[in-house]
């Protein structure tokens, strides 16, 4: 039993992936499952998360070069614990079991797995006894990260011991006749310094992968798939200027050219000059059929007098669907396909399979699902990719840095950063503050080292002194966070001199603001956005 925590295992793929070689990762509920997948891809092999009960026939069809069993929160001793088909060993491909995955594989192959004398969580000293294949090039004494309650207590005579720790005699093992390897520790986490070396050994020394997972190759393969699927039909892409929808649009433009129509809805809630950036990038640089819909008056009318953040989201979502629906009717010749920027984590977290459609269409504004009666078939060319891979693809496609590396922006736009009622004047005030903030963050070379930076207009006023007069004006909060996955986040330690410059500029240059505060709340308990 490990102490991993995850709500549910990942979904089963619905059809084989379009890749020459795949490392299948059976996810037994580990909090690190996506991290394993990322580490494999970073090493140059394509990985795909699968449910543990994925049929052997499906795995066999996926060009699998190797299989990894992830960790998990359960115990192999428990009734109803997650298990895989024992026939997986008949595939004849190498298998690496990690933590729970090691325990399960060893149990299936005749070892005794039971509760250890004490749960083990944290750093441990690993001593290597056999440095061939899996542990090649790793120091004989190194640190590893443990997280388990059960462990292999009785090793079958069909296994060799590769490494041990003071409390775990079988910390790394290898079957003598089958290509099964097991490690009780987590090689995918940064707390295991040589974990990446171990994974690379598994991929290249044992699975004999070619290391062909490259963004340029993905771009060519996916472009070809899009062309074959679309044929003579047209595709509509909802464009926001965010990195995901921008990369989708650029990839589609490369693949099908004039068969693509992009729709950009200006809802009046955008960042300063965002509409100009989108038009310059996609209409001028990529020569895309871009329809810009000016619907600011409609959105702002819907928001008049509304202060509840959920009601804001609801109204924005409904209006967006209406505007989008009406705009699609004007596309010459009609369109068969709708493209969206679904990413691999979206697929996993939605509980849907590799090639199935996501239940809730996020589209580019993340404001809720489009109704099914729109009648489009979905194209989701990024559904195999993690966020950092999307950025790499954007660079390969030639998108400008200010789009590829821009920070996330909420689906309802500035409506959730203007606390209280949303008006044109309050939006303009916030845009000016936000522009100054980002200018100084970029000038201080802090933009890429932070993950999200923005200003928030608070629904309060405070007393101040402007010149020789007493003022009673707005308060602006500055939010800057660092995060790996946005599930958790810590407030960024922006240098005091940079914060001072930001505060001085906002107060001096933006009429109506006399106080700037800095948010030092982490997530949890706070959220990243203030709404």
Coordinates of C-alpha atoms in Angstrom, one line a residue:
X1 CA 0.0 0.0 0.0
X2 CA 1.4 3.4 -0.9
X3 CA 0.2 6.8 0.5
X4 CA -0.5 8.2 -2.9
X5 CA -3.9 10.0 -3.2
X6 CA -6.0 10.4 -6.3
X7 CA -9.7 10.4 -6.8
X8 CA -9.9 7.8 -9.5
X9 CA -7.7 6.1 -12.1
X10 CA -7.3 7.5 -15.6
X11 CA -9.5 6.6 -18.5
X12 CA -9.1 3.8 -21.0
X13 CA -8.2 4.7 -24.5
X14 CA -10.9 4.3 -27.1
X15 CA -8.7 3.7 -30.1
X16 CA -5.0 3.3 -30.9
X17 CA -2.9 6.5 -30.8
X18 CA -1.2 7.8 -33.9
X19 CA 2.4 7.2 -32.7
X20 CA 5.0 4.7 -33.7
X21 CA 5.8 3.6 -30.2
X22 CA 4.0 4.0 -26.9
X23 CA 4.7 3.6 -23.3
X24 CA 1.4 2.6 -21.7
X25 CA 1.0 3.8 -18.1
X26 CA -1.6 1.9 -16.1
X27 CA -2.8 4.3 -13.5
X28 CA -3.8 2.7 -10.2
X29 CA -4.8 6.1 -8.7
X30 CA -1.4 7.7 -8.0
X31 CA -1.1 11.4 -7.5
X32 CA 2.0 11.1 -9.6
X33 CA 0.5 9.3 -12.6
X34 CA 0.5 12.4 -14.8
X35 CA 4.0 13.2 -13.6
X36 CA 5.2 9.8 -14.8
X37 CA 3.7 10.4 -18.2
X38 CA 5.4 13.8 -18.4
X39 CA 8.8 12.3 -17.4
X40 CA 8.5 9.7 -20.1
X41 CA 7.7 12.3 -22.7
X42 CA 10.5 14.6 -21.6
X43 CA 12.8 11.7 -22.1
X44 CA 11.7 11.5 -25.8
X45 CA 9.1 8.6 -25.7
X46 CA 5.3 9.0 -26.1
X47 CA 3.3 8.0 -23.0
X48 CA -0.3 7.4 -22.6
X49 CA -2.3 6.9 -19.4
X50 CA -4.7 4.0 -19.3
X51 CA -7.1 2.6 -16.8
X52 CA -5.8 -0.6 -15.0
X53 CA -8.6 -2.7 -16.5
X54 CA -7.8 -1.7 -20.1
X55 CA -8.3 -4.8 -22.2
X56 CA -5.1 -6.5 -23.3
X57 CA -6.3 -6.4 -26.9
X58 CA -6.5 -2.6 -26.7
X59 CA -3.0 -2.2 -25.2
X60 CA -1.6 -4.6 -27.9
X61 CA -3.1 -2.4 -30.7
X62 CA -1.3 0.7 -29.3
X63 CA 2.2 0.0 -30.6
X64 CA 3.2 -0.5 -27.0
X65 CA 7.0 -0.8 -26.4
X66 CA 6.7 -1.0 -22.7
X67 CA 4.3 -0.7 -19.8
X68 CA 4.5 1.2 -16.5
X69 CA 2.4 0.3 -13.4
X70 CA 1.9 3.5 -11.4
X71 CA 1.6 3.7 -7.6
X72 CA -1.7 4.0 -5.9
X73 CA -3.4 4.6 -2.5
X74 CA -4.7 1.0 -2.1
X75 CA -3.3 -2.2 -0.8
X76 CA -3.0 -5.3 -3.0
X77 CA -4.4 -7.2 0.1
X78 CA -7.7 -5.3 0.0
X79 CA -10.8 -6.8 -1.5
X80 CA -11.7 -4.8 -4.6
X81 CA -8.3 -3.2 -5.0
X82 CA -7.4 -2.0 -8.5
X83 CA -5.8 -4.7 -10.5
X84 CA -4.9 -5.4 -14.1
X85 CA -5.4 -8.4 -16.3
X86 CA -2.7 -11.0 -15.4
X87 CA -2.3 -11.7 -19.1
X88 CA -0.5 -8.4 -19.5
X89 CA 2.7 -10.3 -18.9
X90 CA 1.9 -12.3 -22.1
X91 CA 2.4 -9.1 -24.2
X92 CA 6.1 -9.8 -24.0
X93 CA 7.1 -6.1 -23.5
X94 CA 9.0 -4.8 -20.5
X95 CA 7.0 -3.7 -17.5
X96 CA 8.1 -1.4 -14.7
X97 CA 6.2 -1.4 -11.5
X98 CA 6.4 1.6 -9.3
X99 CA 5.4 1.4 -5.6
X100 CA 1.9 -0.2 -5.7
X101 CA 2.7 -1.2 -9.2
X102 CA 5.7 -3.1 -8.0
X103 CA 3.7 -4.8 -5.2
X104 CA 1.0 -5.8 -7.7
X105 CA 3.4 -7.2 -10.3
X106 CA 5.4 -9.1 -7.7
X107 CA 2.3 -10.6 -6.1
X108 CA 1.0 -11.7 -9.5
X109 CA 4.4 -13.4 -10.1
X110 CA 4.4 -15.3 -6.8
X111 CA 5.9 -12.9 -4.2
X112 CA 4.7 -12.2 -0.7
X113 CA 3.4 -8.7 -0.3
X114 CA 2.2 -7.5 3.1
X115 CA 2.1 -4.5 5.4
X116 CA 5.5 -3.3 6.4
X117 CA 6.5 -2.8 10.0
X118 CA 6.0 1.0 9.6
X119 CA 4.7 3.2 6.9
X120 CA 7.6 4.9 5.1
X121 CA 7.3 8.4 3.7
X122 CA 10.1 10.6 2.7
X123 CA 13.8 10.4 1.6
X124 CA 15.6 7.1 2.0
X125 CA 19.2 5.9 1.2
X126 CA 19.3 3.4 -1.6
X127 CA 22.2 0.9 -1.9
X128 CA 22.5 -0.6 -5.4
X129 CA 23.7 -4.3 -5.6
X130 CA 23.3 -4.8 -9.4
X131 CA 23.9 -1.8 -11.6
X132 CA 23.0 -3.5 -14.9
X133 CA 20.2 -2.4 -17.2
X134 CA 17.7 -0.6 -15.0
X135 CA 20.2 1.0 -12.7
X136 CA 23.0 1.6 -15.1
X137 CA 25.0 4.8 -14.4
X138 CA 23.3 5.5 -11.1
X139 CA 25.7 5.9 -8.0
X140 CA 25.8 2.9 -5.8
X141 CA 24.5 5.0 -2.9
X142 CA 21.8 7.5 -3.7
X143 CA 18.7 9.1 -2.3
X144 CA 15.2 8.0 -3.3
X145 CA 11.7 9.1 -2.3
X146 CA 9.5 6.5 -0.5
X147 CA 5.7 6.6 0.0
X148 CA 4.2 3.3 1.0
X149 CA 2.7 1.1 3.7
X150 CA 2.9 -2.3 2.1
X151 CA 6.1 -3.7 0.6
X152 CA 7.4 -7.0 -0.8
X153 CA 8.4 -9.1 2.2
X154 CA 9.1 -12.4 0.6
X155 CA 10.8 -12.4 -2.8
X156 CA 10.3 -15.4 -5.1
X157 CA 13.4 -17.3 -6.2
X158 CA 12.5 -16.1 -9.7
X159 CA 13.6 -12.6 -8.8
X160 CA 16.9 -10.9 -8.4
X161 CA 17.4 -8.1 -5.9
X162 CA 18.8 -4.9 -7.6
X163 CA 18.8 -2.5 -4.6
X164 CA 17.7 -2.1 -1.0
X165 CA 17.3 0.5 1.7
X166 CA 17.8 0.1 5.5
X167 CA 14.0 -0.6 5.9
X168 CA 13.2 -2.1 2.5
X169 CA 15.3 -5.2 1.5
X170 CA 13.7 -5.4 -1.9
X171 CA 13.6 -1.7 -3.0
X172 CA 14.4 -2.6 -6.7
X173 CA 13.9 -6.1 -8.2
X174 CA 14.0 -7.9 -11.6
X175 CA 12.4 -11.1 -12.7
X176 CA 14.8 -13.6 -14.0
X177 CA 12.8 -14.8 -17.0
X178 CA 10.2 -12.2 -17.7
X179 CA 10.9 -8.5 -18.5
X180 CA 9.4 -7.2 -15.3
X181 CA 11.1 -4.7 -13.0
X182 CA 9.9 -3.2 -9.8
X183 CA 10.9 -0.3 -7.6
X184 CA 9.4 0.5 -4.3
X185 CA 10.4 4.2 -4.5
X186 CA 9.2 7.0 -6.9
X187 CA 11.7 7.7 -9.7
X188 CA 9.4 10.3 -11.2
X189 CA 9.6 12.9 -8.4
X190 CA 12.4 15.4 -8.1
X191 CA 13.2 14.1 -4.6
X192 CA 14.7 11.1 -6.3
X193 CA 17.8 12.8 -7.9
X194 CA 18.6 9.9 -10.4
X195 CA 15.0 8.9 -11.0
X196 CA 15.0 10.3 -14.5
X197 CA 18.2 8.3 -15.2
X198 CA 16.3 5.2 -14.1
X199 CA 13.3 5.9 -16.4
X200 CA 15.6 6.6 -19.3
X201 CA 17.3 3.3 -18.7
X202 CA 13.9 1.6 -18.8
X203 CA 13.0 3.4 -22.0
X204 CA 16.2 3.0 -23.9
X205 CA 18.2 0.1 -22.4
X206 CA 15.2 -2.2 -21.7
X207 CA 12.3 -1.1 -24.0
X208 CA 14.7 -0.1 -26.8
X209 CA 12.6 3.0 -27.6
X210 CA 13.9 5.2 -30.5
X211 CA 13.2 8.5 -28.7
X212 CA 11.1 9.8 -31.6
X213 CA 8.6 11.9 -29.6
X214 CA 9.4 15.4 -31.0
X215 CA 7.1 18.3 -31.4
X216 CA 8.1 18.8 -35.1
X217 CA 7.1 15.2 -35.8
X218 CA 3.9 15.6 -33.8
X219 CA 3.1 18.7 -35.9
X220 CA 3.5 16.8 -39.1
X221 CA 1.6 13.7 -38.0
X222 CA -1.3 15.7 -36.5
X223 CA -1.5 18.0 -39.6
X224 CA -1.8 14.9 -41.8
X225 CA -4.5 13.4 -39.6
X226 CA -6.5 16.7 -39.7
X227 CA -6.3 16.9 -43.5
X228 CA -7.5 13.3 -43.8
X229 CA -10.4 13.8 -41.5
X230 CA -11.6 17.2 -42.7
X231 CA -11.3 16.4 -46.4
X232 CA -13.3 19.1 -48.3
X233 CA -15.3 20.3 -45.2
X234 CA -14.8 23.5 -43.2
X235 CA -13.7 23.8 -39.6
X236 CA -14.7 26.5 -37.1
X237 CA -12.3 27.4 -34.3
X238 CA -13.2 29.6 -31.3
X239 CA -10.2 31.8 -30.7
X240 CA -9.4 33.8 -27.6
X241 CA -5.8 34.8 -27.8
X242 CA -4.8 32.3 -25.1
X243 CA -2.1 29.8 -25.8
X244 CA -4.3 26.7 -26.2
X245 CA -6.8 28.1 -28.8
X246 CA -4.0 30.0 -30.5
X247 CA -1.9 26.8 -31.0
X248 CA -5.0 25.0 -32.3
X249 CA -5.7 27.8 -34.8
X250 CA -2.1 27.9 -36.0
X251 CA -2.0 24.1 -36.4
X252 CA -5.2 24.0 -38.3
X253 CA -4.1 26.9 -40.5
X254 CA -1.0 24.9 -41.4
X255 CA -3.0 21.7 -42.0
X256 CA -6.1 22.9 -43.9
X257 CA -5.5 26.6 -44.8
X258 CA -8.5 28.3 -46.2
X259 CA -10.9 25.6 -45.0
X260 CA -10.5 27.2 -41.5
X261 CA -12.6 30.0 -40.0
X262 CA -11.7 31.4 -36.6
X263 CA -14.2 33.3 -34.5
X264 CA -13.0 35.8 -32.0
X265 CA -15.7 37.2 -29.7
X266 CA -14.8 40.6 -28.3
X267 CA -17.0 40.6 -25.2
X268 CA -15.6 43.9 -23.8
X269 CA -13.9 42.0 -21.0
X270 CA -10.5 41.5 -22.6
X271 CA -7.1 42.7 -21.6
X272 CA -5.8 45.9 -23.0
X273 CA -5.0 45.7 -26.8
X274 CA -5.8 42.0 -26.8
X275 CA -8.1 42.2 -29.8
X276 CA -5.4 44.0 -31.8
X277 CA -2.8 41.3 -30.9
X278 CA -5.1 38.5 -32.1
X279 CA -6.0 40.3 -35.3
X280 CA -2.3 41.1 -36.1
X281 CA -1.2 37.6 -35.3
X282 CA -3.9 35.5 -37.1
X283 CA -5.3 37.7 -39.8
X284 CA -2.0 39.3 -40.9
X285 CA 0.7 36.8 -40.0
X286 CA -1.2 33.5 -40.5
X287 CA -3.6 34.8 -43.2
X288 CA -6.6 33.1 -41.5
X289 CA -10.2 33.8 -42.2
X290 CA -10.8 35.5 -38.9
X291 CA -14.3 36.8 -37.9
X292 CA -14.1 39.3 -35.1
X293 CA -17.4 39.8 -33.4
X294 CA -17.9 43.0 -31.4
X295 CA -20.4 42.0 -28.8
X296 CA -19.2 44.2 -25.9
X297 CA -22.5 46.1 -25.6
X298 CA -24.5 42.9 -25.3
X299 CA -22.2 41.4 -22.6
X300 CA -22.1 44.6 -20.6
X301 CA -25.8 45.0 -20.7
X302 CA -26.2 41.4 -19.4
X303 CA -23.8 42.3 -16.5
X304 CA -25.4 45.5 -15.5
X305 CA -26.2 45.5 -11.7
X306 CA -24.8 42.0 -11.2
X307 CA -22.3 41.5 -8.4
X308 CA -22.4 37.7 -7.7
X309 CA -19.5 36.1 -9.4
X310 CA -21.3 32.9 -10.3
X311 CA -24.1 34.9 -11.9
X312 CA -21.6 36.8 -13.9
X313 CA -20.2 33.5 -15.2
X314 CA -23.6 32.2 -16.0
X315 CA -24.7 35.3 -18.0
X316 CA -21.4 35.5 -19.8
X317 CA -21.6 31.8 -20.8
X318 CA -25.2 32.1 -22.1
X319 CA -24.4 35.2 -24.1
X320 CA -21.3 33.6 -25.6
X321 CA -23.2 30.6 -26.7
X322 CA -25.8 32.9 -28.4
X323 CA -23.2 35.0 -30.1
X324 CA -21.2 32.0 -31.2
X325 CA -24.3 30.2 -32.5
X326 CA -25.4 33.2 -34.6
X327 CA -21.9 33.8 -36.0
X328 CA -21.5 30.2 -37.2
X329 CA -24.6 30.6 -39.4
X330 CA -22.7 33.2 -41.5
X331 CA -19.8 30.9 -42.4
X332 CA -19.9 30.4 -46.1
X333 CA -20.9 26.9 -47.1
X334 CA -21.4 26.0 -43.5
X335 CA -19.0 24.0 -41.3
X336 CA -18.8 20.4 -40.3
X337 CA -16.2 20.5 -37.5
X338 CA -15.6 22.5 -34.4
X339 CA -12.0 22.7 -33.1
X340 CA -11.2 23.3 -29.5
X341 CA -8.1 23.3 -27.3
X342 CA -8.8 20.3 -25.1
X343 CA -5.5 19.2 -23.4
X344 CA -4.5 15.8 -22.1
X345 CA -5.2 16.7 -18.4
X346 CA -8.7 17.7 -19.5
X347 CA -9.2 14.3 -21.0
X348 CA -8.0 12.5 -17.9
X349 CA -9.9 14.6 -15.4
X350 CA -13.1 14.4 -17.4
X351 CA -13.0 10.6 -17.2
X352 CA -13.2 10.2 -21.0
X353 CA -11.2 8.0 -23.2
X354 CA -8.4 8.7 -25.6
X355 CA -10.4 9.4 -28.7
X356 CA -13.8 10.2 -27.3
X357 CA -15.3 13.6 -27.0
X358 CA -15.1 15.4 -23.7
X359 CA -18.5 15.7 -21.9
X360 CA -18.2 19.4 -21.2
X361 CA -16.9 21.5 -24.1
X362 CA -14.6 24.1 -22.6
X363 CA -14.1 26.0 -25.8
X364 CA -11.9 29.0 -25.6
X365 CA -13.7 30.9 -22.8
X366 CA -14.2 28.1 -20.4
X367 CA -17.6 29.3 -19.6
X368 CA -19.5 26.1 -19.9
X369 CA -20.6 23.5 -22.5
X370 CA -22.0 24.4 -25.8
X371 CA -25.3 22.8 -26.5
X372 CA -25.3 19.5 -28.4
X373 CA -27.7 20.7 -31.0
X374 CA -25.0 23.0 -32.5
X375 CA -24.4 19.9 -34.7
X376 CA -20.6 20.0 -35.1
X377 CA -18.1 17.1 -35.0
X378 CA -15.2 17.9 -32.6
X379 CA -11.6 18.2 -33.6
X380 CA -9.2 18.3 -30.6
X381 CA -5.7 18.2 -32.0
X382 CA -4.0 18.9 -28.6
X383 CA -5.8 16.2 -26.6
X384 CA -2.5 14.2 -26.4
X385 CA -0.5 17.1 -25.0
X386 CA 0.4 18.6 -21.6
X387 CA 0.5 22.4 -21.2
X388 CA 4.3 22.7 -21.6
X389 CA 4.1 20.6 -24.8
X390 CA 1.5 22.9 -26.2
X391 CA 3.9 25.8 -25.7
X392 CA 6.6 23.9 -27.5
X393 CA 4.3 23.2 -30.3
X394 CA 3.4 26.9 -30.5
X395 CA 7.1 27.7 -30.9
X396 CA 7.5 25.1 -33.7
X397 CA 4.5 26.6 -35.4
X398 CA 6.0 30.1 -35.3
X399 CA 3.6 31.8 -32.9
X400 CA 5.1 34.9 -31.2
X401 CA 6.4 34.6 -27.7
X402 CA 3.8 37.0 -26.3
X403 CA 1.2 34.4 -27.2
X404 CA 3.1 31.2 -26.5
X405 CA 4.2 32.3 -23.1
X406 CA 1.3 34.4 -21.9
X407 CA -0.2 33.7 -18.6
X408 CA -3.7 32.1 -18.2
X409 CA -6.7 34.3 -18.4
X410 CA -10.1 33.5 -16.9
X411 CA -12.8 32.4 -19.2
X412 CA -15.2 35.3 -18.2
X413 CA -12.3 37.7 -18.6
X414 CA -12.0 40.8 -16.5
X415 CA -15.5 40.4 -15.2
X416 CA -14.1 38.2 -12.4
X417 CA -11.3 40.6 -11.6
X418 CA -13.7 43.6 -11.3
X419 CA -15.2 42.7 -7.9
X420 CA -18.7 44.0 -7.7
X421 CA -20.6 45.5 -10.6
X422 CA -18.9 45.5 -14.0
X423 CA -19.0 48.8 -15.9
X424 CA -17.0 50.3 -18.7
X425 CA -15.2 52.8 -16.5
X426 CA -14.2 50.1 -13.9
X427 CA -13.0 47.8 -16.7
X428 CA -10.9 50.6 -18.3
X429 CA -9.4 51.5 -14.9
X430 CA -8.4 47.8 -14.3
X431 CA -7.0 47.5 -17.8
X432 CA -4.6 50.4 -17.2
X433 CA -3.5 49.0 -13.8
X434 CA -3.0 45.5 -15.3
X435 CA -1.0 46.9 -18.2
X436 CA 1.4 48.7 -15.8
X437 CA 1.7 45.6 -13.7
X438 CA 2.7 43.4 -16.6
X439 CA 5.0 46.0 -18.0
X440 CA 7.0 46.0 -14.8
X441 CA 7.0 42.3 -14.4
X442 CA 8.3 41.8 -17.9
X443 CA 10.9 44.6 -17.5
X444 CA 12.1 42.9 -14.3
X445 CA 12.5 39.5 -16.2
X446 CA 9.9 37.9 -13.9
X447 CA 7.2 37.0 -16.4
X448 CA 8.4 33.4 -17.1
X449 CA 9.4 32.7 -13.5
X450 CA 5.8 33.5 -12.4
X451 CA 2.8 31.5 -13.7
X452 CA 0.0 34.1 -13.3
X453 CA 0.2 37.8 -12.5
X454 CA -2.8 40.2 -12.6
X455 CA -4.5 43.1 -11.0
X456 CA -7.9 43.0 -9.2
X457 CA -10.2 46.0 -8.7
X458 CA -11.7 45.7 -5.2
X459 CA -15.3 46.9 -4.5
X460 CA -14.0 49.3 -1.7
X461 CA -12.6 52.7 -1.5
X462 CA -10.0 54.1 0.9
X463 CA -8.9 57.5 2.2
X464 CA -5.7 58.9 0.8
X465 CA -3.8 62.1 0.2
X466 CA -3.3 63.2 -3.4
X467 CA -1.2 66.4 -3.6
X468 CA -2.7 68.7 -0.9
X469 CA -6.2 67.1 -1.0
X470 CA -7.9 64.3 0.7
X471 CA -8.9 61.5 -1.7
X472 CA -11.4 58.7 -1.4
X473 CA -10.7 56.3 -4.3
X474 CA -10.3 52.7 -5.4
X475 CA -8.1 50.0 -4.1
X476 CA -6.3 47.6 -6.5
X477 CA -4.8 44.3 -5.4
X478 CA -1.8 42.7 -7.2
X479 CA -1.8 38.9 -7.4
X480 CA 1.3 36.9 -8.5
X481 CA 1.6 33.1 -8.1
X482 CA 4.0 30.3 -8.9
X483 CA 2.5 26.9 -9.7
X484 CA 3.2 23.7 -11.5
X485 CA -0.3 22.6 -12.3
X486 CA -2.6 25.3 -10.9
X487 CA -4.2 22.8 -8.5
X488 CA -2.0 24.3 -5.9
X489 CA -0.1 27.7 -6.0
X490 CA 2.1 29.8 -3.8
X491 CA 2.3 33.5 -3.9
X492 CA 5.4 34.8 -5.7
X493 CA 8.1 36.6 -3.8
X494 CA 8.3 39.6 -6.0
X495 CA 11.2 41.9 -4.9
X496 CA 10.2 44.8 -2.9
X497 CA 11.7 47.4 -5.2
X498 CA 9.6 45.9 -8.1
X499 CA 6.5 46.1 -6.0
X500 CA 7.3 49.6 -5.1
X501 CA 7.6 50.6 -8.7
X502 CA 4.4 48.9 -9.6
X503 CA 2.5 50.7 -6.8
X504 CA 4.0 54.1 -7.5
X505 CA 3.2 53.8 -11.2
X506 CA -0.4 52.7 -10.7
X507 CA -1.2 55.4 -8.2
X508 CA 0.5 58.1 -10.2
X509 CA -0.7 57.1 -13.6
X510 CA -4.2 55.7 -13.2
X511 CA -6.8 58.3 -12.0
X512 CA -9.1 56.9 -9.4
X513 CA -6.7 54.6 -7.6
X514 CA -5.0 55.7 -4.3
X515 CA -4.0 52.4 -2.8
X516 CA -2.3 49.2 -4.0
X517 CA -2.1 46.0 -1.9
X518 CA -0.2 42.7 -2.5
X519 CA -1.9 39.4 -2.1
X520 CA 0.2 36.9 -0.1
X521 CA -2.3 34.1 0.0
X522 CA -1.5 30.6 -1.2
X523 CA -3.8 28.1 -2.8
X524 CA -5.2 26.4 -0.8
X525 CA -6.9 27.9 1.2
X526 CA -7.3 30.8 -1.2
X527 CA -8.1 30.5 -4.9
X528 CA -5.8 32.1 -7.5
X529 CA -8.6 34.4 -8.8
X530 CA -10.4 36.6 -6.3
X531 CA -13.9 36.1 -7.5

